[in-house]
Amino acid sequence: RRSYDLAQKLEDQRGQAMILNSLGGVLKRQGCLDEAEDILRRSQAISEELNDPQSLAMVLNSLGGVLERQHKWYDAEKILRRSYDLAQKLEDQRGQAIILNSLGQVLYKQGTEEKIELAFMYFRASVKLGEQLDDSSHLAKVHTAMGQAFLAKGDIEQAIIEFDKGFTIDEYLQNPRGLEIVIRRLTYALTQLNRREEAIRYCQRALAVAPENQRLLHFSERLSSPSKPTAKPVFKQGSVKFIKYHEQGYHWGYIIPDDGSEDIYFREGYINPHCLSKLVKGTLVEVEVKRNAKGACAKNVRIISN
């Protein structure tokens, strides 16, 4: 913010656009999505006024990411397509690869068969560009994102194949942040197929890279704990109280049960991602409830048609 004030005093519009783009990224990481959108649109306006396609392509990609986090799927798609067109005109292959990955994520979350197939087309194009650029970090992100799309589609086996590719690259790169992201999704997919021992081995491999990482330790301990006898499932109906984006990179929220009992916590990574993408405040749902040290948590969520 201080840097932006100085750029204003210097009447440096290009500097202002760049700083606002950076500030929008920081606000996004903090979960301040409305403010981030406002800041990025100001950066967009300056870039358009300057007729600076490179700066505009960058800020549109950032804005598309914020709109995605707000579940504004169609707005995000429109913005990202414009960003991609600019990257093509600039012959910026790295930018194209990044935007194609973002587009793939926005499209599969819209949930229609047509959009999902289009998402896979963009993911594969992003992988191809990443391979041409020899950008391993990018490839890890795309394979992980593609795995999430297959998981949303219900193709768990193919999801595991893509997650494994992302995991293997992040393991080679010694990238704890990437391993944190993919291990949550990979272990979920494996446990859905009762492949718990395999999930534990992935956790052990991740911990060999980052032995003190608390999130990886949590996943490993949870998987290694002896399974308790299966209790009769508890189902409740209710409505979404709110859904928010956490600064650590996932959506979470609470559901108000119709029976007046305690609110039920839910979060990305533990419920079907296709369902999660459709949840907004007031959505009517049926929840399979489990309990842990934090209280009532959603194990499964199903949207109830009005």
PDB file of C-alpha atoms in Angstrom, residues 4-233:
ATOM      1  CA  TYR A   4       1.179   2.277  -4.355  1.00  0.00           C
ATOM      2  CA  ASP A   5       0.988   5.681  -2.626  1.00  0.00           C
ATOM      3  CA  LEU A   6       4.505   6.469  -3.858  1.00  0.00           C
ATOM      4  CA  ALA A   7       3.652   5.383  -7.408  1.00  0.00           C
ATOM      5  CA  GLN A   8       0.647   7.713  -7.326  1.00  0.00           C
ATOM      6  CA  LYS A   9       2.804  10.651  -6.207  1.00  0.00           C
ATOM      7  CA  LEU A  10       5.239   9.854  -9.015  1.00  0.00           C
ATOM      8  CA  GLU A  11       2.303   9.634 -11.451  1.00  0.00           C
ATOM      9  CA  ASP A  12       3.654   6.222 -12.488  1.00  0.00           C
ATOM     10  CA  GLN A  13       0.574   4.503 -13.889  1.00  0.00           C
ATOM     11  CA  ARG A  14       2.382   1.378 -15.040  1.00  0.00           C
ATOM     12  CA  GLY A  15       3.852   1.008 -11.545  1.00  0.00           C
ATOM     13  CA  GLN A  16       0.404   1.496 -10.019  1.00  0.00           C
ATOM     14  CA  ALA A  17      -1.065  -1.285 -12.172  1.00  0.00           C
ATOM     15  CA  MET A  18       1.718  -3.705 -11.199  1.00  0.00           C
ATOM     16  CA  ILE A  19       1.482  -2.893  -7.482  1.00  0.00           C
ATOM     17  CA  LEU A  20      -2.307  -3.246  -7.449  1.00  0.00           C
ATOM     18  CA  ASN A  21      -1.944  -6.647  -9.109  1.00  0.00           C
ATOM     19  CA  SER A  22       0.501  -7.711  -6.390  1.00  0.00           C
ATOM     20  CA  LEU A  23      -1.744  -6.305  -3.654  1.00  0.00           C
ATOM     21  CA  GLY A  24      -4.721  -8.172  -5.076  1.00  0.00           C
ATOM     22  CA  GLY A  25      -2.705 -11.396  -4.883  1.00  0.00           C
ATOM     23  CA  VAL A  26      -1.867 -10.778  -1.221  1.00  0.00           C
ATOM     24  CA  LEU A  27      -5.509 -10.058  -0.380  1.00  0.00           C
ATOM     25  CA  LYS A  28      -6.550 -13.248  -2.173  1.00  0.00           C
ATOM     26  CA  ARG A  29      -4.133 -15.264  -0.024  1.00  0.00           C
ATOM     27  CA  GLN A  30      -5.660 -13.634   3.075  1.00  0.00           C
ATOM     28  CA  GLY A  31      -9.149 -14.594   1.935  1.00  0.00           C
ATOM     29  CA  CYS A  32     -10.257 -10.958   1.432  1.00  0.00           C
ATOM     30  CA  LEU A  33     -11.826 -11.806  -1.909  1.00  0.00           C
ATOM     31  CA  ASP A  34     -14.178  -8.852  -2.389  1.00  0.00           C
ATOM     32  CA  GLU A  35     -11.391  -6.357  -1.714  1.00  0.00           C
ATOM     33  CA  ALA A  36      -9.011  -8.348  -3.930  1.00  0.00           C
ATOM     34  CA  GLU A  37     -11.522  -8.215  -6.789  1.00  0.00           C
ATOM     35  CA  ASP A  38     -11.931  -4.449  -6.397  1.00  0.00           C
ATOM     36  CA  ILE A  39      -8.152  -3.889  -6.338  1.00  0.00           C
ATOM     37  CA  LEU A  40      -7.562  -6.082  -9.396  1.00  0.00           C
ATOM     38  CA  ARG A  41     -10.306  -4.360 -11.375  1.00  0.00           C
ATOM     39  CA  ARG A  42      -8.568  -1.047 -10.656  1.00  0.00           C
ATOM     40  CA  SER A  43      -5.342  -2.558 -11.976  1.00  0.00           C
ATOM     41  CA  GLN A  44      -7.238  -3.815 -15.031  1.00  0.00           C
ATOM     42  CA  ALA A  45      -8.628  -0.336 -15.730  1.00  0.00           C
ATOM     43  CA  ILE A  46      -5.166   1.240 -15.601  1.00  0.00           C
ATOM     44  CA  SER A  47      -3.672  -1.429 -17.894  1.00  0.00           C
ATOM     45  CA  GLU A  48      -6.495  -0.923 -20.387  1.00  0.00           C
ATOM     46  CA  GLU A  49      -6.009   2.843 -20.280  1.00  0.00           C
ATOM     47  CA  LEU A  50      -2.277   2.376 -20.957  1.00  0.00           C
ATOM     48  CA  ASN A  51      -3.050  -0.155 -23.721  1.00  0.00           C
ATOM     49  CA  ASP A  52      -0.490  -2.478 -22.084  1.00  0.00           C
ATOM     50  CA  PRO A  53      -1.408  -6.045 -23.182  1.00  0.00           C
ATOM     51  CA  GLN A  54       1.292  -7.750 -21.105  1.00  0.00           C
ATOM     52  CA  SER A  55       0.214  -6.096 -17.860  1.00  0.00           C
ATOM     53  CA  LEU A  56      -3.445  -6.636 -18.763  1.00  0.00           C
ATOM     54  CA  ALA A  57      -2.934 -10.365 -19.417  1.00  0.00           C
ATOM     55  CA  MET A  58      -1.312 -10.731 -15.985  1.00  0.00           C
ATOM     56  CA  VAL A  59      -4.022  -8.914 -14.062  1.00  0.00           C
ATOM     57  CA  LEU A  60      -6.846 -10.701 -15.911  1.00  0.00           C
ATOM     58  CA  ASN A  61      -5.333 -14.044 -14.922  1.00  0.00           C
ATOM     59  CA  SER A  62      -5.132 -12.875 -11.292  1.00  0.00           C
ATOM     60  CA  LEU A  63      -8.719 -11.597 -11.442  1.00  0.00           C
ATOM     61  CA  GLY A  64      -9.925 -14.882 -12.915  1.00  0.00           C
ATOM     62  CA  GLY A  65      -8.421 -16.697  -9.923  1.00  0.00           C
ATOM     63  CA  VAL A  66     -10.246 -14.438  -7.454  1.00  0.00           C
ATOM     64  CA  LEU A  67     -13.553 -14.852  -9.295  1.00  0.00           C
ATOM     65  CA  GLU A  68     -13.063 -18.619  -9.190  1.00  0.00           C
ATOM     66  CA  ARG A  69     -12.573 -18.506  -5.419  1.00  0.00           C
ATOM     67  CA  GLN A  70     -15.838 -16.555  -5.185  1.00  0.00           C
ATOM     68  CA  HIS A  71     -17.587 -19.300  -7.209  1.00  0.00           C
ATOM     69  CA  LYS A  72     -18.301 -16.802 -10.004  1.00  0.00           C
ATOM     70  CA  TRP A  73     -17.547 -19.491 -12.559  1.00  0.00           C
ATOM     71  CA  TYR A  74     -18.913 -17.846 -15.704  1.00  0.00           C
ATOM     72  CA  ASP A  75     -17.332 -14.446 -14.962  1.00  0.00           C
ATOM     73  CA  ALA A  76     -14.026 -16.196 -14.259  1.00  0.00           C
ATOM     74  CA  GLU A  77     -14.236 -18.143 -17.525  1.00  0.00           C
ATOM     75  CA  LYS A  78     -14.899 -14.957 -19.514  1.00  0.00           C
ATOM     76  CA  ILE A  79     -11.969 -13.117 -17.909  1.00  0.00           C
ATOM     77  CA  LEU A  80      -9.558 -16.039 -18.329  1.00  0.00           C
ATOM     78  CA  ARG A  81     -10.458 -16.494 -22.006  1.00  0.00           C
ATOM     79  CA  ARG A  82      -9.628 -12.837 -22.584  1.00  0.00           C
ATOM     80  CA  SER A  83      -6.337 -13.277 -20.716  1.00  0.00           C
ATOM     81  CA  TYR A  84      -5.510 -16.328 -22.846  1.00  0.00           C
ATOM     82  CA  ASP A  85      -6.187 -14.435 -26.085  1.00  0.00           C
ATOM     83  CA  LEU A  86      -3.734 -11.745 -24.970  1.00  0.00           C
ATOM     84  CA  ALA A  87      -1.103 -14.340 -24.032  1.00  0.00           C
ATOM     85  CA  GLN A  88      -1.461 -15.879 -27.499  1.00  0.00           C
ATOM     86  CA  LYS A  89      -0.991 -12.502 -29.204  1.00  0.00           C
ATOM     87  CA  LEU A  90       2.103 -11.904 -27.050  1.00  0.00           C
ATOM     88  CA  GLU A  91       3.363 -15.419 -27.938  1.00  0.00           C
ATOM     89  CA  ASP A  92       3.759 -16.011 -24.204  1.00  0.00           C
ATOM     90  CA  GLN A  93       3.760 -19.805 -23.907  1.00  0.00           C
ATOM     91  CA  ARG A  94       4.312 -19.811 -20.149  1.00  0.00           C
ATOM     92  CA  GLY A  95       1.372 -17.482 -19.680  1.00  0.00           C
ATOM     93  CA  GLN A  96      -0.771 -19.642 -21.960  1.00  0.00           C
ATOM     94  CA  ALA A  97       0.114 -22.767 -19.963  1.00  0.00           C
ATOM     95  CA  ILE A  98      -0.850 -21.115 -16.659  1.00  0.00           C
ATOM     96  CA  ILE A  99      -4.118 -19.713 -18.003  1.00  0.00           C
ATOM     97  CA  LEU A 100      -5.148 -23.021 -19.618  1.00  0.00           C
ATOM     98  CA  ASN A 101      -4.737 -24.709 -16.237  1.00  0.00           C
ATOM     99  CA  SER A 102      -6.864 -22.000 -14.600  1.00  0.00           C
ATOM    100  CA  LEU A 103      -9.510 -22.338 -17.323  1.00  0.00           C
ATOM    101  CA  GLY A 104      -9.627 -26.091 -16.851  1.00  0.00           C
ATOM    102  CA  GLN A 105     -10.341 -25.649 -13.142  1.00  0.00           C
ATOM    103  CA  VAL A 106     -13.083 -23.088 -13.718  1.00  0.00           C
ATOM    104  CA  LEU A 107     -14.758 -25.195 -16.403  1.00  0.00           C
ATOM    105  CA  TYR A 108     -14.928 -28.517 -14.538  1.00  0.00           C
ATOM    106  CA  LYS A 109     -16.401 -26.770 -11.495  1.00  0.00           C
ATOM    107  CA  GLN A 110     -19.368 -25.649 -13.600  1.00  0.00           C
ATOM    108  CA  GLY A 111     -20.432 -29.292 -13.562  1.00  0.00           C
ATOM    109  CA  THR A 112     -21.932 -29.850 -17.015  1.00  0.00           C
ATOM    110  CA  GLU A 113     -20.662 -32.744 -19.140  1.00  0.00           C
ATOM    111  CA  GLU A 114     -19.713 -30.369 -21.966  1.00  0.00           C
ATOM    112  CA  LYS A 115     -17.718 -28.084 -19.666  1.00  0.00           C
ATOM    113  CA  ILE A 116     -15.962 -31.006 -17.972  1.00  0.00           C
ATOM    114  CA  GLU A 117     -14.791 -32.457 -21.300  1.00  0.00           C
ATOM    115  CA  LEU A 118     -13.605 -29.007 -22.370  1.00  0.00           C
ATOM    116  CA  ALA A 119     -11.727 -28.725 -19.064  1.00  0.00           C
ATOM    117  CA  PHE A 120      -9.781 -31.912 -19.801  1.00  0.00           C
ATOM    118  CA  MET A 121      -8.899 -30.588 -23.248  1.00  0.00           C
ATOM    119  CA  TYR A 122      -7.431 -27.447 -21.668  1.00  0.00           C
ATOM    120  CA  PHE A 123      -5.595 -29.417 -18.980  1.00  0.00           C
ATOM    121  CA  ARG A 124      -3.947 -31.597 -21.638  1.00  0.00           C
ATOM    122  CA  ALA A 125      -2.974 -28.535 -23.678  1.00  0.00           C
ATOM    123  CA  SER A 126      -1.471 -27.011 -20.524  1.00  0.00           C
ATOM    124  CA  VAL A 127       0.505 -30.202 -19.874  1.00  0.00           C
ATOM    125  CA  LYS A 128       1.812 -30.176 -23.459  1.00  0.00           C
ATOM    126  CA  LEU A 129       3.032 -26.586 -23.104  1.00  0.00           C
ATOM    127  CA  GLY A 130       4.558 -27.367 -19.712  1.00  0.00           C
ATOM    128  CA  GLU A 131       6.484 -30.267 -21.217  1.00  0.00           C
ATOM    129  CA  GLN A 132       7.716 -28.057 -24.081  1.00  0.00           C
ATOM    130  CA  LEU A 133       8.879 -25.464 -21.558  1.00  0.00           C
ATOM    131  CA  ASP A 134      10.359 -28.167 -19.287  1.00  0.00           C
ATOM    132  CA  ASP A 135       8.506 -26.530 -16.387  1.00  0.00           C
ATOM    133  CA  SER A 136       8.214 -29.253 -13.753  1.00  0.00           C
ATOM    134  CA  SER A 137       6.577 -27.021 -11.150  1.00  0.00           C
ATOM    135  CA  HIS A 138       3.789 -26.142 -13.565  1.00  0.00           C
ATOM    136  CA  LEU A 139       3.289 -29.769 -14.569  1.00  0.00           C
ATOM    137  CA  ALA A 140       2.859 -30.783 -10.928  1.00  0.00           C
ATOM    138  CA  LYS A 141       0.080 -28.197 -10.532  1.00  0.00           C
ATOM    139  CA  VAL A 142      -1.724 -29.246 -13.718  1.00  0.00           C
ATOM    140  CA  HIS A 143      -1.648 -32.971 -12.940  1.00  0.00           C
ATOM    141  CA  THR A 144      -2.981 -32.269  -9.447  1.00  0.00           C
ATOM    142  CA  ALA A 145      -5.745 -30.044 -10.852  1.00  0.00           C
ATOM    143  CA  MET A 146      -6.630 -32.673 -13.472  1.00  0.00           C
ATOM    144  CA  GLY A 147      -6.810 -35.303 -10.753  1.00  0.00           C
ATOM    145  CA  GLN A 148      -9.284 -33.143  -8.874  1.00  0.00           C
ATOM    146  CA  ALA A 149     -11.405 -32.853 -12.023  1.00  0.00           C
ATOM    147  CA  PHE A 150     -11.448 -36.647 -12.463  1.00  0.00           C
ATOM    148  CA  LEU A 151     -12.394 -36.973  -8.792  1.00  0.00           C
ATOM    149  CA  ALA A 152     -15.310 -34.574  -9.311  1.00  0.00           C
ATOM    150  CA  LYS A 153     -16.355 -36.632 -12.349  1.00  0.00           C
ATOM    151  CA  GLY A 154     -16.347 -39.784 -10.208  1.00  0.00           C
ATOM    152  CA  ASP A 155     -13.419 -41.441 -12.009  1.00  0.00           C
ATOM    153  CA  ILE A 156     -11.357 -42.195  -8.902  1.00  0.00           C
ATOM    154  CA  GLU A 157      -8.850 -44.527 -10.582  1.00  0.00           C
ATOM    155  CA  GLN A 158      -7.900 -41.910 -13.186  1.00  0.00           C
ATOM    156  CA  ALA A 159      -7.801 -39.248 -10.469  1.00  0.00           C
ATOM    157  CA  ILE A 160      -5.232 -41.330  -8.574  1.00  0.00           C
ATOM    158  CA  ILE A 161      -3.083 -41.639 -11.719  1.00  0.00           C
ATOM    159  CA  GLU A 162      -3.011 -37.840 -12.143  1.00  0.00           C
ATOM    160  CA  PHE A 163      -2.454 -37.190  -8.432  1.00  0.00           C
ATOM    161  CA  ASP A 164       0.454 -39.639  -8.496  1.00  0.00           C
ATOM    162  CA  LYS A 165       2.054 -37.702 -11.370  1.00  0.00           C
ATOM    163  CA  GLY A 166       1.719 -34.439  -9.462  1.00  0.00           C
ATOM    164  CA  PHE A 167       2.988 -36.043  -6.247  1.00  0.00           C
ATOM    165  CA  THR A 168       6.029 -37.605  -7.949  1.00  0.00           C
ATOM    166  CA  ILE A 169       7.061 -34.266  -9.470  1.00  0.00           C
ATOM    167  CA  ASP A 170       6.624 -32.359  -6.188  1.00  0.00           C
ATOM    168  CA  GLU A 171       8.556 -35.111  -4.408  1.00  0.00           C
ATOM    169  CA  TYR A 172      11.411 -34.741  -6.911  1.00  0.00           C
ATOM    170  CA  LEU A 173      11.323 -30.945  -6.553  1.00  0.00           C
ATOM    171  CA  GLN A 174      11.321 -31.258  -2.751  1.00  0.00           C
ATOM    172  CA  ASN A 175       8.256 -29.007  -2.698  1.00  0.00           C
ATOM    173  CA  PRO A 176       6.421 -29.267   0.663  1.00  0.00           C
ATOM    174  CA  ARG A 177       3.625 -26.883  -0.346  1.00  0.00           C
ATOM    175  CA  GLY A 178       2.817 -28.910  -3.453  1.00  0.00           C
ATOM    176  CA  LEU A 179       2.927 -32.143  -1.451  1.00  0.00           C
ATOM    177  CA  GLU A 180       0.524 -30.686   1.133  1.00  0.00           C
ATOM    178  CA  ILE A 181      -1.992 -29.902  -1.588  1.00  0.00           C
ATOM    179  CA  VAL A 182      -1.803 -33.178  -3.483  1.00  0.00           C
ATOM    180  CA  ILE A 183      -1.533 -35.513  -0.469  1.00  0.00           C
ATOM    181  CA  ARG A 184      -4.911 -34.398   0.869  1.00  0.00           C
ATOM    182  CA  ARG A 185      -6.613 -35.242  -2.407  1.00  0.00           C
ATOM    183  CA  LEU A 186      -4.572 -38.369  -3.141  1.00  0.00           C
ATOM    184  CA  THR A 187      -5.144 -39.974   0.264  1.00  0.00           C
ATOM    185  CA  TYR A 188      -8.864 -39.162   0.039  1.00  0.00           C
ATOM    186  CA  ALA A 189      -9.097 -40.880  -3.352  1.00  0.00           C
ATOM    187  CA  LEU A 190      -7.156 -43.937  -2.163  1.00  0.00           C
ATOM    188  CA  THR A 191      -9.255 -44.370   0.977  1.00  0.00           C
ATOM    189  CA  GLN A 192     -12.413 -44.220  -1.148  1.00  0.00           C
ATOM    190  CA  LEU A 193     -11.118 -47.424  -2.785  1.00  0.00           C
ATOM    191  CA  ASN A 194     -10.049 -48.927   0.581  1.00  0.00           C
ATOM    192  CA  ARG A 195      -6.357 -48.556  -0.319  1.00  0.00           C
ATOM    193  CA  ARG A 196      -5.360 -47.173   3.091  1.00  0.00           C
ATOM    194  CA  GLU A 197      -1.921 -48.822   3.226  1.00  0.00           C
ATOM    195  CA  GLU A 198      -1.012 -47.241  -0.107  1.00  0.00           C
ATOM    196  CA  ALA A 199      -2.188 -43.857   1.191  1.00  0.00           C
ATOM    197  CA  ILE A 200       0.038 -44.278   4.269  1.00  0.00           C
ATOM    198  CA  ARG A 201       3.052 -45.005   2.044  1.00  0.00           C
ATOM    199  CA  TYR A 202       2.473 -41.768   0.126  1.00  0.00           C
ATOM    200  CA  CYS A 203       2.378 -39.897   3.444  1.00  0.00           C
ATOM    201  CA  GLN A 204       5.666 -41.497   4.467  1.00  0.00           C
ATOM    202  CA  ARG A 205       7.266 -40.443   1.173  1.00  0.00           C
ATOM    203  CA  ALA A 206       6.010 -36.884   1.658  1.00  0.00           C
ATOM    204  CA  LEU A 207       7.351 -36.801   5.224  1.00  0.00           C
ATOM    205  CA  ALA A 208      10.757 -37.923   3.947  1.00  0.00           C
ATOM    206  CA  VAL A 209      10.837 -34.584   2.098  1.00  0.00           C
ATOM    207  CA  ALA A 210       9.404 -32.459   4.937  1.00  0.00           C
ATOM    208  CA  PRO A 211       9.556 -34.445   8.212  1.00  0.00           C
ATOM    209  CA  GLU A 212       8.459 -31.514  10.400  1.00  0.00           C
ATOM    210  CA  ASN A 213       5.521 -30.412   8.243  1.00  0.00           C
ATOM    211  CA  GLN A 214       2.507 -30.357  10.556  1.00  0.00           C
ATOM    212  CA  ARG A 215      -0.143 -30.858   7.898  1.00  0.00           C
ATOM    213  CA  LEU A 216       1.644 -33.881   6.445  1.00  0.00           C
ATOM    214  CA  LEU A 217       2.089 -35.281   9.965  1.00  0.00           C
ATOM    215  CA  HIS A 218      -1.635 -34.805  10.561  1.00  0.00           C
ATOM    216  CA  PHE A 219      -2.574 -36.768   7.434  1.00  0.00           C
ATOM    217  CA  SER A 220      -0.138 -39.546   8.322  1.00  0.00           C
ATOM    218  CA  GLU A 221      -1.390 -39.843  11.914  1.00  0.00           C
ATOM    219  CA  ARG A 222      -5.031 -39.838  10.827  1.00  0.00           C
ATOM    220  CA  LEU A 223      -4.423 -42.627   8.322  1.00  0.00           C
ATOM    221  CA  SER A 224      -2.271 -44.685  10.686  1.00  0.00           C
ATOM    222  CA  SER A 225      -4.789 -44.583  13.565  1.00  0.00           C
ATOM    223  CA  PRO A 226      -6.564 -47.902  14.103  1.00  0.00           C
ATOM    224  CA  SER A 227      -9.957 -47.936  12.427  1.00  0.00           C
ATOM    225  CA  LYS A 228     -12.846 -47.818  14.872  1.00  0.00           C
ATOM    226  CA  PRO A 229     -15.888 -50.081  14.451  1.00  0.00           C
ATOM    227  CA  THR A 230     -18.213 -48.607  11.875  1.00  0.00           C
ATOM    228  CA  ALA A 231     -21.129 -46.818  13.515  1.00  0.00           C
ATOM    229  CA  LYS A 232     -24.549 -46.422  11.941  1.00  0.00           C
ATOM    230  CA  PRO A 233     -24.435 -43.351   9.652  1.00  0.00           C
TER     231      PRO A 233
END
